[in-house]
PDB file of C-alpha atoms in Angstrom:
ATOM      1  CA  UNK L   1     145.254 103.677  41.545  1.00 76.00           C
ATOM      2  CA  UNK L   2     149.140 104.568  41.711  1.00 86.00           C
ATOM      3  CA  UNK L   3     149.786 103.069  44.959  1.00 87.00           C
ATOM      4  CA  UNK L   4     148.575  99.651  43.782  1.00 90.00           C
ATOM      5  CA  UNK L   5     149.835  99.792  40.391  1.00 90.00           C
ATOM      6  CA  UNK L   6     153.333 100.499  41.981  1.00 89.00           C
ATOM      7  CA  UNK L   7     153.138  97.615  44.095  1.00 89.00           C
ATOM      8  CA  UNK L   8     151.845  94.978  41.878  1.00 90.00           C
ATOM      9  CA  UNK L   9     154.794  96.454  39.076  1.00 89.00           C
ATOM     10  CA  UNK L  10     157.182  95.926  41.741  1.00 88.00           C
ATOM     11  CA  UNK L  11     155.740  92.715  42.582  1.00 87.00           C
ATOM     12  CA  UNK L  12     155.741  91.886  38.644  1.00 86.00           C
ATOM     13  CA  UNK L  13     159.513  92.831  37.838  1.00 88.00           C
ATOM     14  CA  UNK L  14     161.069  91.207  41.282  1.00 85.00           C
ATOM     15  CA  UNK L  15     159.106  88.865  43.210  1.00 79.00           C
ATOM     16  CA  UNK L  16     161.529  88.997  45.952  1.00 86.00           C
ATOM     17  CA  UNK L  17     161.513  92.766  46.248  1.00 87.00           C
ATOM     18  CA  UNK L  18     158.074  93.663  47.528  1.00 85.00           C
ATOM     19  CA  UNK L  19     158.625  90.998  50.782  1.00 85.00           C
ATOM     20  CA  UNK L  20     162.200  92.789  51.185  1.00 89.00           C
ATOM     21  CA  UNK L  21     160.619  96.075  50.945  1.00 85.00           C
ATOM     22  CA  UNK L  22     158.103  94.528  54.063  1.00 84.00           C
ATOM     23  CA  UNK L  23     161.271  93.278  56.022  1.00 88.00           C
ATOM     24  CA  UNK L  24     163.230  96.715  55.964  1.00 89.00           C
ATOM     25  CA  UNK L  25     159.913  99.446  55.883  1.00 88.00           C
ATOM     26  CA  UNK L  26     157.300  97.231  56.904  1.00 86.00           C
ATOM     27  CA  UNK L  27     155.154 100.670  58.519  1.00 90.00           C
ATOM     28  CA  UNK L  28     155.309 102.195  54.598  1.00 89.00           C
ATOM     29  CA  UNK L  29     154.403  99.253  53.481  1.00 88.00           C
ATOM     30  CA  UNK L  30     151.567  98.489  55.624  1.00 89.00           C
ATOM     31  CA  UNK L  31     150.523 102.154  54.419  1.00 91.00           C
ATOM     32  CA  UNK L  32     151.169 101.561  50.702  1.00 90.00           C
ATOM     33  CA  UNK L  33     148.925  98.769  51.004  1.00 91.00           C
ATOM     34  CA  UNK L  34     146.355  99.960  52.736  1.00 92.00           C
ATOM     35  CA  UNK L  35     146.063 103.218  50.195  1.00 93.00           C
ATOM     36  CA  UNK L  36     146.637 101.204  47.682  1.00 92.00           C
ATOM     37  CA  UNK L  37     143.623  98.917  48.535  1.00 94.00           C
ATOM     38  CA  UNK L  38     141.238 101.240  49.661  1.00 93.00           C
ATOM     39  CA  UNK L  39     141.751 103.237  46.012  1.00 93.00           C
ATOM     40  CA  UNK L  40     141.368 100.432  44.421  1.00 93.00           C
ATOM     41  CA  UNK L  41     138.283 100.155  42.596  1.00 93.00           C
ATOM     42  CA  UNK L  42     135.957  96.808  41.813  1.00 92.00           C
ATOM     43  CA  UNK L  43     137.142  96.310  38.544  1.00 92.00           C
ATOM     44  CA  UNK L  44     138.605  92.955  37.115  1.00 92.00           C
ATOM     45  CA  UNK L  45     141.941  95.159  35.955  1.00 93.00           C
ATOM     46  CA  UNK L  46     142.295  96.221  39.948  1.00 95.00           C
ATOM     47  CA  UNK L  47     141.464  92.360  41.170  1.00 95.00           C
ATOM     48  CA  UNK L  48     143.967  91.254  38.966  1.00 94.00           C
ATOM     49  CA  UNK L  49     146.530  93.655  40.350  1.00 94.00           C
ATOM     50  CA  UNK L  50     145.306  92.631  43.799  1.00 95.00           C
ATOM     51  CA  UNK L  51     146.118  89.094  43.243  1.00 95.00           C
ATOM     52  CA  UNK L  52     149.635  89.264  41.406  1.00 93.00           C
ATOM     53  CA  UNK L  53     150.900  91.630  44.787  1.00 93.00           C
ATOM     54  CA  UNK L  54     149.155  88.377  46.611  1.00 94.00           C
ATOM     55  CA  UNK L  55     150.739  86.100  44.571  1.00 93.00           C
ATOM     56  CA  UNK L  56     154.149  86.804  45.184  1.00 91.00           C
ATOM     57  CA  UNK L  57     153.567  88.423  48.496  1.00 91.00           C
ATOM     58  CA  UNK L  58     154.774  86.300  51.764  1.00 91.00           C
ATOM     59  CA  UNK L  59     152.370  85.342  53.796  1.00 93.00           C
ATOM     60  CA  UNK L  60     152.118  87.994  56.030  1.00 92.00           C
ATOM     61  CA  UNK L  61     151.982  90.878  53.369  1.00 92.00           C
ATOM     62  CA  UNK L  62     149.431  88.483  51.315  1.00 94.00           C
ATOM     63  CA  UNK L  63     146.800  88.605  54.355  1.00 95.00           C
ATOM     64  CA  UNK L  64     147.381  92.145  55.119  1.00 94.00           C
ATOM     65  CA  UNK L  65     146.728  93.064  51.296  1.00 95.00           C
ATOM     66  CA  UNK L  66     143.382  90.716  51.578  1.00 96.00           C
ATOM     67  CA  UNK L  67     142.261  91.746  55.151  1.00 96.00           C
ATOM     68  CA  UNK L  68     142.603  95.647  53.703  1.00 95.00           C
ATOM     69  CA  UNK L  69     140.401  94.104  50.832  1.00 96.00           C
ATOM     70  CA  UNK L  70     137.351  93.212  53.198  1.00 95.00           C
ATOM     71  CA  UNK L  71     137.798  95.933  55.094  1.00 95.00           C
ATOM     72  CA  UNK L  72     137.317  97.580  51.910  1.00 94.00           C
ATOM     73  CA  UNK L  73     134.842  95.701  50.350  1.00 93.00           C
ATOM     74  CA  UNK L  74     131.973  97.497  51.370  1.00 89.00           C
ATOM     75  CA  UNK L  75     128.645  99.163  49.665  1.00 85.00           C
ATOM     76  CA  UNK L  76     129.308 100.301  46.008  1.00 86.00           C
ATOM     77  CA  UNK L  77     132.627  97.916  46.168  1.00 92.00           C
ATOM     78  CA  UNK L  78     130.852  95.257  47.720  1.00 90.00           C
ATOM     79  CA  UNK L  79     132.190  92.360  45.197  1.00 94.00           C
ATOM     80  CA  UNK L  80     135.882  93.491  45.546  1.00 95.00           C
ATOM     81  CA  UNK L  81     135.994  90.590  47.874  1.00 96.00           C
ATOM     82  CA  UNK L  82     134.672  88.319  45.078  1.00 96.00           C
ATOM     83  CA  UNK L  83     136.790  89.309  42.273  1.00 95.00           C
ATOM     84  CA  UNK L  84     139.843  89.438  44.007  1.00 96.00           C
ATOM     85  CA  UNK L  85     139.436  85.680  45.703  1.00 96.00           C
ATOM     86  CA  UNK L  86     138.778  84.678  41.928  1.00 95.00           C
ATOM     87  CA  UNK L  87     141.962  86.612  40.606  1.00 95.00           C
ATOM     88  CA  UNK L  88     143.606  84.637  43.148  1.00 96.00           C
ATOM     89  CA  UNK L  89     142.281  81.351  41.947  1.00 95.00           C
ATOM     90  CA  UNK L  90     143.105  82.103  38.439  1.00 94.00           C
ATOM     91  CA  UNK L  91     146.868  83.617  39.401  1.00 93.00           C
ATOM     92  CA  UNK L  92     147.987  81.426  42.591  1.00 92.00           C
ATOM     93  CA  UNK L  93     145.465  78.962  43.583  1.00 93.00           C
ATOM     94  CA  UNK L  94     147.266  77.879  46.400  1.00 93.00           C
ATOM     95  CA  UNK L  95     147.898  81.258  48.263  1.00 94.00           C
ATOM     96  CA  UNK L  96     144.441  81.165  49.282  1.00 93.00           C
ATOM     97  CA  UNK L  97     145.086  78.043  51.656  1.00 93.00           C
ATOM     98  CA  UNK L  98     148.086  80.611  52.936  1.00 93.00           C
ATOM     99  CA  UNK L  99     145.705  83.135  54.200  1.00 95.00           C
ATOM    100  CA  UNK L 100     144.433  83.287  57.908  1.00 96.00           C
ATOM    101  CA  UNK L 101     140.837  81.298  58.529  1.00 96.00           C
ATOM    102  CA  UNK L 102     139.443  84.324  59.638  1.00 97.00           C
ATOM    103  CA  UNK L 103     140.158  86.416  56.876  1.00 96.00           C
ATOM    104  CA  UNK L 104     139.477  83.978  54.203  1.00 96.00           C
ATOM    105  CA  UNK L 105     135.929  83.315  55.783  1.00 96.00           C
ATOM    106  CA  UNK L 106     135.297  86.687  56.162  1.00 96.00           C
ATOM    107  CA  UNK L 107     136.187  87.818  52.107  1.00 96.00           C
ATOM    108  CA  UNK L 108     134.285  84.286  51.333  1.00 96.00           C
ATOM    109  CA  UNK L 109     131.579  85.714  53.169  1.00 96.00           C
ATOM    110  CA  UNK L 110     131.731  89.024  51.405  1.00 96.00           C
ATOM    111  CA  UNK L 111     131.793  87.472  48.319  1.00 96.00           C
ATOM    112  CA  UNK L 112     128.462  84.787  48.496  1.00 96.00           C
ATOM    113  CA  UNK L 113     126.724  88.334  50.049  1.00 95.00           C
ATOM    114  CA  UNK L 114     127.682  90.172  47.460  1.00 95.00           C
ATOM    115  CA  UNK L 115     126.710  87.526  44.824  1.00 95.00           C
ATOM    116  CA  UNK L 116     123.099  87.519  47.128  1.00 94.00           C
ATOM    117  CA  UNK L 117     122.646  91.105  46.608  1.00 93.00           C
ATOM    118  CA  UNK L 118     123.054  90.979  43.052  1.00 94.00           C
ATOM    119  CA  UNK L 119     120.382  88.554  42.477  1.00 93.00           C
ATOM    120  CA  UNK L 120     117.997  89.811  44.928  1.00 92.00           C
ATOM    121  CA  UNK L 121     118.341  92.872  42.370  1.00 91.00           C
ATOM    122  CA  UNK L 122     117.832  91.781  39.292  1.00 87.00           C
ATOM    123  CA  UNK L 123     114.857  93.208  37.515  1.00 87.00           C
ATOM    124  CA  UNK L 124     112.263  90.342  36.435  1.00 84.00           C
ATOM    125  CA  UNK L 125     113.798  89.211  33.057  1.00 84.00           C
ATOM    126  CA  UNK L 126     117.253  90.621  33.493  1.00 87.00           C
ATOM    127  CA  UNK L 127     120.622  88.648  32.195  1.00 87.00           C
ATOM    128  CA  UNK L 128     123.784  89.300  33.058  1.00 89.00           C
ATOM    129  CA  UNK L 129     126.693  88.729  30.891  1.00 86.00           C
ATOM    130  CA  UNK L 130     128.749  85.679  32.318  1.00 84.00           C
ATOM    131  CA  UNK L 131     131.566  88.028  33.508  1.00 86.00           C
ATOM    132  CA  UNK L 132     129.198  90.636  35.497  1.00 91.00           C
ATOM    133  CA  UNK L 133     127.597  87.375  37.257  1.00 95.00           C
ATOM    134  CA  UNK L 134     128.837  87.402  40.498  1.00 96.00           C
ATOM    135  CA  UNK L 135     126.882  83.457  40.812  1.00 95.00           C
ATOM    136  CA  UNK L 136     129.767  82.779  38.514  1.00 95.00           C
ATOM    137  CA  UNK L 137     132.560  83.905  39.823  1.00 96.00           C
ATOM    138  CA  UNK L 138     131.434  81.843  42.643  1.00 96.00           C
ATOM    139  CA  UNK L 139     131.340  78.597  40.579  1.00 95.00           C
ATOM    140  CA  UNK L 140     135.002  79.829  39.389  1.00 94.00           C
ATOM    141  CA  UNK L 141     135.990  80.076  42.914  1.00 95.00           C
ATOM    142  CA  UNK L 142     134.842  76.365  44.106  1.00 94.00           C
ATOM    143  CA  UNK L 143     136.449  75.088  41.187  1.00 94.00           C
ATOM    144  CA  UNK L 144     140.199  76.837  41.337  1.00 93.00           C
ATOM    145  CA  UNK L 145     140.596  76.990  44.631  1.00 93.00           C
ATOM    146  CA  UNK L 146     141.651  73.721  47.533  1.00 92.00           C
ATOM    147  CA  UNK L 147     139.241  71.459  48.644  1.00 91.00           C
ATOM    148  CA  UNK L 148     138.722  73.351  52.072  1.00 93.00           C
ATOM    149  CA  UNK L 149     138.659  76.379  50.166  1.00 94.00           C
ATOM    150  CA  UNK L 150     135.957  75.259  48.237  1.00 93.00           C
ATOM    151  CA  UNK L 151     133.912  73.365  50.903  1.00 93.00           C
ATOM    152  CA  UNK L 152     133.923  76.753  53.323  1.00 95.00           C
ATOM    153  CA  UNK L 153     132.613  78.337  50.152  1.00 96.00           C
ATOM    154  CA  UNK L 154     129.771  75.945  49.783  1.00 94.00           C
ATOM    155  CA  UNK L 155     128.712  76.128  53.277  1.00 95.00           C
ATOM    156  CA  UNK L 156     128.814  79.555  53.332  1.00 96.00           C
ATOM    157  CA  UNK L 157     126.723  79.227  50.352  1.00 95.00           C
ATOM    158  CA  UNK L 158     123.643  77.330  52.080  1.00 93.00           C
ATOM    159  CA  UNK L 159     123.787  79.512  55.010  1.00 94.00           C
ATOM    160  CA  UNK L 160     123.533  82.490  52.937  1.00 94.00           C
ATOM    161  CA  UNK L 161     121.024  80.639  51.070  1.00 91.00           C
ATOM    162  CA  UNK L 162     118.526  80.007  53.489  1.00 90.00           C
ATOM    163  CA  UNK L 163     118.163  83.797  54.013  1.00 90.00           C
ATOM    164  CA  UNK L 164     117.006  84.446  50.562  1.00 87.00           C
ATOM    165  CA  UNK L 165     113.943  84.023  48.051  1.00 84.00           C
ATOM    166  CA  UNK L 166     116.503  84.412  45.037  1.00 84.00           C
ATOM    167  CA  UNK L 167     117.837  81.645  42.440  1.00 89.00           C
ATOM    168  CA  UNK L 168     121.150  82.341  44.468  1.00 93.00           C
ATOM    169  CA  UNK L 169     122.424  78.562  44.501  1.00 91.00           C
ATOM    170  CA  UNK L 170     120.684  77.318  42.318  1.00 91.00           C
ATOM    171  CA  UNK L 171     122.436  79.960  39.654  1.00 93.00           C
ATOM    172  CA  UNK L 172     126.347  79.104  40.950  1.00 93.00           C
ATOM    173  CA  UNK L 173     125.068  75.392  40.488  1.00 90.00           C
ATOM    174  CA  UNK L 174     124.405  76.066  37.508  1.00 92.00           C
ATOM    175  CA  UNK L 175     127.734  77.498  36.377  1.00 91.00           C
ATOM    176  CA  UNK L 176     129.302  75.311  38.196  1.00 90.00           C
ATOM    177  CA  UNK L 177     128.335  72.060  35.849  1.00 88.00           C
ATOM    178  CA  UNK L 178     129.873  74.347  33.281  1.00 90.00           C
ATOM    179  CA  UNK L 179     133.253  74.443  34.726  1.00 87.00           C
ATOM    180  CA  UNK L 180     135.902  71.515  33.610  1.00 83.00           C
ATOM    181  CA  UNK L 181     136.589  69.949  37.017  1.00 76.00           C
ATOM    182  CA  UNK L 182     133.100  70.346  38.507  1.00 71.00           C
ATOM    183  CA  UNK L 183     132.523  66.976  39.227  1.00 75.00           C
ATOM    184  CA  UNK L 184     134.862  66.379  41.485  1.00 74.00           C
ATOM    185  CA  UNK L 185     134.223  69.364  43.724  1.00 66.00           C
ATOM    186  CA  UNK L 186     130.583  68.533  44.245  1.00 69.00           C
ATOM    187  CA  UNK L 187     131.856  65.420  45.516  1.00 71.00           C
ATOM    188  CA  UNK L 188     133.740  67.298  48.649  1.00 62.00           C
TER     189      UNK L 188
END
């Protein structure tokens, strides 16, 4: 989309500039951001986008840009939430512990549902390639982001879990012993 291409370039070139741009037209910039995030589509190109705008962004602009993401983050875009926390984690790690509690939870939320989903899905027999698996993006999540980060994703994780007959934690275990530091996260 143009809108969120123009404000992640502008958030690329001058870091600065997008939170001036919020000080002197916050209203078009509360617009911007919402078109910009509702156009966006559920793609690891548009995450990445997503989180470079985030990762630059003040505070306030950073949770408007990810509370427009779970509002967003709905039916066929249902793992927006997910991709975007992990393009977070892999640009800016610690913008996520920047972000209001309610808003994180909810995106974390959004993101172990949307993982759910996807394995409730799966036909008997069916693999999915390590970047489609939403079980991993998970286990990328835990292991990037802070330690309360990580521990509000594991509890959501065993609440969501106890809802479902899938291999749902047992599969973001799983990639999770195959990231570097996991060790030390499943100690939190």
């Amino acid at each position: 989309s143009l809108s969120l291409k123009v404000m992640s370039g502008i958030s690329e070139k001058d870091s600065g500039k997008i939170n001036e741009l919020a000080e002197n037209n916050k209203e078009n910039i509360e617009k911007l951001t919402k078109k910009a995030i509702q156009s966006a589509s559920s793609t690891d190109e548009d995450s990445e986008l997503i989180a470079k705008v985030v990762s630059v962004a003040n505070d306030e602009i950073a949770n408007k840009v990810v509370e427009e993401v779970s509002k967003t983050s709905t039916d066929e875009k249902q793992d927006l939430s997910a991709k975007v926390l992990k393009a977070i984690v892999d640009t800016e790690p610690s913008k996520i512990e920047t972000l209001n509690k309610d808003i994180k939870e909810k995106v974390i939320e959004q993101a172990i549902d949307a993982a759910k989903n996807q394995q409730e899905n799966l036909t008997v027999g069916q693999t999915l390639s390590t970047k489609e698996d939403l079980t991993n993006v998970v286990a990328d999540i835990i292991t990037k982001a802070d330690n309360e980060t990580a521990s509000k994703v594991l509890e959501t994780l065993n609440e969501v879990s106890d809802t479902t007959d899938s291999k749902l934690t047992l599969n973001v275990v799983d990639n999770l012993t195959k990231k570097e530091n996991y060790e030390e996260k499943i100690e939190i």
